[in-house]
N, CA and C of each residue as an Amber inpcrd file, in Angstrom:
protein
   261
 -16.6570000   2.9210000  30.2540000 -16.3380000   2.1460000  29.0680000
 -16.8060000   2.8740000  27.8180000 -15.9780000   2.9340000  26.8510000
 -16.3380000   3.6780000  25.6400000 -17.1750000   2.8300000  24.6910000
 -17.9300000   3.4960000  23.8810000 -18.7700000   2.8460000  22.8660000
 -17.8860000   2.5390000  21.6990000 -17.8380000   1.2900000  21.3230000
 -16.9360000   0.8650000  20.2480000 -17.7390000   0.3210000  19.0830000
 -17.4170000   0.7640000  17.9020000 -18.0700000   0.2730000  16.7130000
 -17.0850000  -0.5550000  15.9120000 -17.4410000  -1.7590000  15.5920000
 -16.5970000  -2.6020000  14.7540000 -17.0970000  -2.4610000  13.3330000
 -16.4250000  -1.6500000  12.5460000 -16.8780000  -1.4050000  11.1820000
 -16.9210000  -2.6790000  10.3720000 -16.0650000  -3.5980000  10.6840000
 -16.0660000  -4.8680000   9.9430000 -17.3120000  -5.6750000  10.1490000
 -18.0060000  -5.5110000  11.2980000 -19.2300000  -6.2550000  11.5490000
 -20.4600000  -5.4540000  11.2370000 -20.3640000  -4.1330000  11.3150000
 -21.5660000  -3.2720000  11.1120000 -21.8920000  -3.0310000   9.6590000
 -20.9060000  -3.0910000   8.7970000 -21.1270000  -2.7690000   7.4050000
 -21.0910000  -4.0210000   6.5620000 -21.8430000  -3.9870000   5.4650000
 -21.9100000  -5.1640000   4.5820000 -20.5360000  -5.4250000   3.9980000
 -20.2210000  -6.6800000   3.7690000 -18.9100000  -7.0310000   3.1650000
 -18.7560000  -6.4410000   1.7690000 -17.5540000  -6.0310000   1.4610000
 -17.2530000  -5.4730000   0.1290000 -16.6000000  -6.5550000  -0.7050000
 -16.5720000  -6.3250000  -1.9930000 -15.9440000  -7.2490000  -2.9250000
 -14.4390000  -7.3020000  -2.6370000 -13.8680000  -8.4940000  -2.7390000
 -12.4410000  -8.6170000  -2.5090000 -11.6280000  -8.1820000  -3.7270000
 -12.2850000  -8.0180000  -4.8420000 -11.5810000  -7.5950000  -6.0730000
 -11.6840000  -6.0890000  -6.2170000 -10.7880000  -5.3700000  -5.5490000
 -10.8450000  -3.9180000  -5.5480000  -9.6990000  -3.3710000  -6.4260000
 -10.0050000  -2.3140000  -7.1390000  -8.9880000  -1.7130000  -8.0150000
  -7.9040000  -1.0390000  -7.2090000  -8.2440000  -0.3760000  -6.0790000
  -7.2750000   0.3860000  -5.3300000  -7.6590000   0.3750000  -3.8500000
  -6.6920000   0.0300000  -3.0240000  -6.8870000   0.1150000  -1.5680000
  -5.8650000   1.0570000  -1.0040000  -6.3010000   1.8970000  -0.0930000
  -5.3500000   2.7670000   0.6150000  -4.5420000   1.8850000   1.5480000
  -3.2330000   1.9910000   1.5480000  -2.4060000   1.0950000   2.3540000
  -2.5070000   1.4070000   3.8560000  -2.2240000   0.4120000   4.7090000
  -2.1280000   0.7210000   6.1460000  -0.8650000   1.5320000   6.3870000
  -0.9150000   2.3590000   7.4320000   0.2550000   3.2060000   7.7560000
   1.3760000   2.2960000   8.3180000   2.5900000   2.4780000   7.8210000
   3.7200000   1.6770000   8.3020000   4.2780000   2.1980000   9.6060000
   4.4870000   1.3290000  10.5600000   5.1630000   1.6740000  11.8030000
   4.5690000   2.8250000  12.5780000   5.3030000   3.2790000  13.5720000
   4.8150000   4.3530000  14.4400000   5.5120000   5.6770000  14.2160000
   6.2720000   5.8300000  13.1240000   7.0010000   7.0500000  12.8230000
   6.0630000   8.0910000  12.2330000   5.3440000   8.7980000  13.0830000
   4.3310000   9.7530000  12.5980000   4.8740000  10.8820000  11.7370000
   6.0260000  11.4790000  12.0280000   6.4970000  12.5380000  11.1600000
   6.7770000  12.0860000   9.7380000   7.0430000  10.7820000   9.5530000
   7.3480000  10.2600000   8.2120000   6.0760000  10.0320000   7.4000000
   4.9160000  10.2040000   7.9660000   3.6830000   9.9190000   7.2510000
   3.2840000  11.0700000   6.3180000   3.9940000  11.1500000   5.2300000
   3.7170000  12.1790000   4.2190000   2.9080000  11.6130000   3.0830000
   2.4530000  10.3690000   3.2690000   1.6700000   9.6720000   2.2500000
   0.2240000   9.5500000   2.7110000  -0.6090000   8.9400000   1.9060000
  -1.9690000   8.6710000   2.2830000  -2.0270000   7.2320000   2.7650000
  -2.5000000   7.0410000   4.0110000  -2.5720000   5.7000000   4.5830000
  -3.6180000   5.6570000   5.6690000  -4.0050000   4.4440000   6.0920000
  -5.0220000   4.2350000   7.1270000  -4.3090000   3.7080000   8.3780000
  -4.5310000   4.3790000   9.5220000  -3.9390000   3.9320000  10.7950000
  -4.7710000   2.7880000  11.4040000  -6.0620000   3.0590000  11.5800000
  -6.9720000   2.0600000  12.1570000  -8.3640000   2.3130000  11.6000000
  -9.3680000   1.8250000  12.2300000 -10.7520000   1.9150000  11.7050000
 -11.3770000   3.2710000  11.7340000 -10.7020000   4.2720000  12.3680000
 -11.2670000   5.6240000  12.4280000 -10.2500000   6.7180000  12.2160000
  -9.0270000   6.3780000  11.8320000  -7.9490000   7.4050000  11.6720000
  -7.0970000   7.1080000  10.4600000  -6.6670000   8.1790000   9.8080000
  -5.7930000   8.0280000   8.6620000  -4.9770000   9.2740000   8.4240000
  -4.1650000   9.2500000   7.3920000  -3.3410000  10.3760000   6.9890000
  -3.5950000  10.6280000   5.5000000  -3.7210000  11.8900000   5.1350000
  -3.8630000  12.2900000   3.7430000  -2.7160000  13.2270000   3.3960000
  -1.7150000  12.7140000   2.7000000  -0.5180000  13.4920000   2.3270000
   0.0600000  14.3110000   3.4940000   0.2310000  13.6360000   4.6250000
   0.8520000  14.2590000   5.7930000  -0.0850000  14.9260000   6.7660000
  -1.3790000  14.9750000   6.4600000  -2.3740000  15.6070000   7.3480000
  -3.1940000  14.4950000   7.9840000  -3.2210000  14.4640000   9.3140000
  -3.9920000  13.4470000  10.0320000  -5.4660000  13.7920000  10.0120000
  -6.3220000  12.7690000   9.8840000  -7.7610000  12.9600000   9.9520000
  -8.3690000  11.8490000  10.8220000  -9.5230000  12.1470000  11.3730000
 -10.3020000  11.1440000  12.1810000 -11.7440000  11.2120000  11.7500000
 -12.3700000  10.0430000  11.6750000 -13.8030000   9.9670000  11.3530000
 -14.6040000  10.4800000  12.5490000 -15.5740000  11.3320000  12.3080000
 -16.4010000  11.8860000  13.3610000 -17.3950000  10.8320000  13.8600000
 -17.5870000  10.7860000  15.1620000 -18.5780000   9.8930000  15.8080000
 -18.3230000   8.4100000  15.5330000 -17.0750000   8.0550000  15.2640000
 -16.6960000   6.6440000  15.0940000 -15.5290000   6.3860000  16.0180000
 -15.6090000   5.3060000  16.7850000 -14.5470000   4.9450000  17.7030000
 -14.2980000   3.4420000  17.5970000 -13.2710000   3.0450000  16.8770000
 -12.9340000   1.6260000  16.7280000 -11.8240000   1.2610000  17.6710000
 -11.6270000  -0.0190000  17.8070000 -10.5610000  -0.5310000  18.6840000
  -9.1810000  -0.1320000  18.1860000  -8.2530000   0.1100000  19.1210000
  -6.9130000   0.5490000  18.7500000  -6.0510000  -0.6550000  18.3600000
  -5.2280000  -0.4580000  17.3690000  -4.2900000  -1.4680000  16.9140000
  -2.9460000  -1.2790000  17.6020000  -2.5720000  -0.0110000  17.8290000
  -1.2430000   0.2990000  18.3420000  -1.0800000  -0.0540000  19.8270000
  -2.1570000  -0.0410000  20.5820000  -2.0510000  -0.3620000  22.0140000
  -3.2380000  -1.1840000  22.4680000  -3.3970000  -2.3970000  21.8940000
  -4.5490000  -3.2140000  22.2700000  -4.3880000  -3.7870000  23.6580000
  -5.5120000  -4.0370000  24.3280000  -5.4670000  -4.6190000  25.6630000
  -5.4010000  -6.1410000  25.6170000  -5.6950000  -6.7250000  24.4580000
  -5.5970000  -8.1960000  24.3240000  -5.5200000  -8.5280000  22.8360000
  -5.2410000  -9.7900000  22.5430000  -5.1050000 -10.2350000  21.1570000
  -6.3910000 -10.0650000  20.3570000  -7.5200000 -10.3100000  21.0140000
  -8.8460000 -10.1850000  20.3380000  -9.0930000  -8.7260000  19.9390000
  -8.7240000  -7.7920000  20.8290000  -8.9140000  -6.3770000  20.4980000
  -8.0790000  -5.9910000  19.2810000  -6.8680000  -6.4790000  19.1920000
  -6.0220000  -6.1870000  18.0510000  -6.6040000  -6.7950000  16.7760000
  -7.1110000  -8.0310000  16.8740000  -7.6720000  -8.7150000  15.7190000
  -8.8740000  -7.9510000  15.1780000  -9.7580000  -7.5030000  16.0500000
 -10.9460000  -6.7750000  15.6460000 -10.5500000  -5.3800000  15.1140000
  -9.5410000  -4.7610000  15.7350000  -9.0520000  -3.4740000  15.2570000
  -8.4970000  -3.5400000  13.8450000  -7.7570000  -4.6040000  13.5720000
  -7.1880000  -4.7920000  12.2260000  -8.3430000  -5.0120000  11.2240000
  -9.3170000  -5.7790000  11.6330000 -10.4890000  -6.0300000  10.7650000
 -11.2130000  -4.7160000  10.4320000 -11.3680000  -3.8440000  11.4290000
 -12.0040000  -2.5510000  11.1830000 -11.1550000  -1.6720000  10.2610000
  -9.8160000  -1.6680000  10.4800000  -8.9170000  -0.9130000   9.5990000
  -9.0220000  -1.3860000   8.1550000  -8.9880000  -2.7100000   7.9770000
  -9.0280000  -3.2560000   6.6220000 -10.3880000  -2.9710000   5.9500000
 -11.4340000  -2.9820000   6.7180000 -12.7450000  -2.6640000   6.1430000
 -12.7930000  -1.2050000   5.6850000 -12.2510000  -0.3020000   6.4910000
 -12.1690000   1.1200000   6.1170000 -11.3220000   1.2800000   4.8270000
 -10.2440000   0.5450000   4.7400000  -9.4140000   0.5750000   3.5320000
 -10.2210000   0.1570000   2.3200000 -11.0400000  -0.8700000   2.4420000
 -11.9000000  -1.3180000   1.3480000 -12.9070000  -0.2270000   0.9510000
 -13.5570000   0.3250000   1.9490000 -14.5820000   1.3350000   1.6930000
 -13.9920000   2.5740000   1.0240000 -12.8570000   3.0290000   1.5150000
 -12.2440000   4.2170000   0.9500000 -11.6160000   3.9170000  -0.4210000
 -11.2020000   2.6910000  -0.6490000 -10.6680000   2.3070000  -1.9250000
 -11.7280000   2.2870000  -3.0190000 -12.9900000   2.0810000  -2.5940000
 -14.1050000   2.0960000  -3.5280000 -14.5400000   3.4930000  -3.8970000
 -14.0040000   4.4990000  -3.2210000 -14.3700000   5.8710000  -3.5260000
 -15.5240000   6.3130000  -2.7330000
């Protein structure tokens, strides 16, 4: 079993009034990701280049094993969007 970190629960809540949030990545069309977007709580794209956070492993949104896993994965993705939107 892998060690999973839920960024949404581990980190303090951020203000909901943010000037800029990086958008979630649309769909599964990876070649079309020439923009900056967040895939999940540990992966994103920066102008077409994929990146992953080191030593962070959050739940997957694209292939969840149950509804709760997807819910927590989305929460982690949205928290990362908030953090990165704050600079």
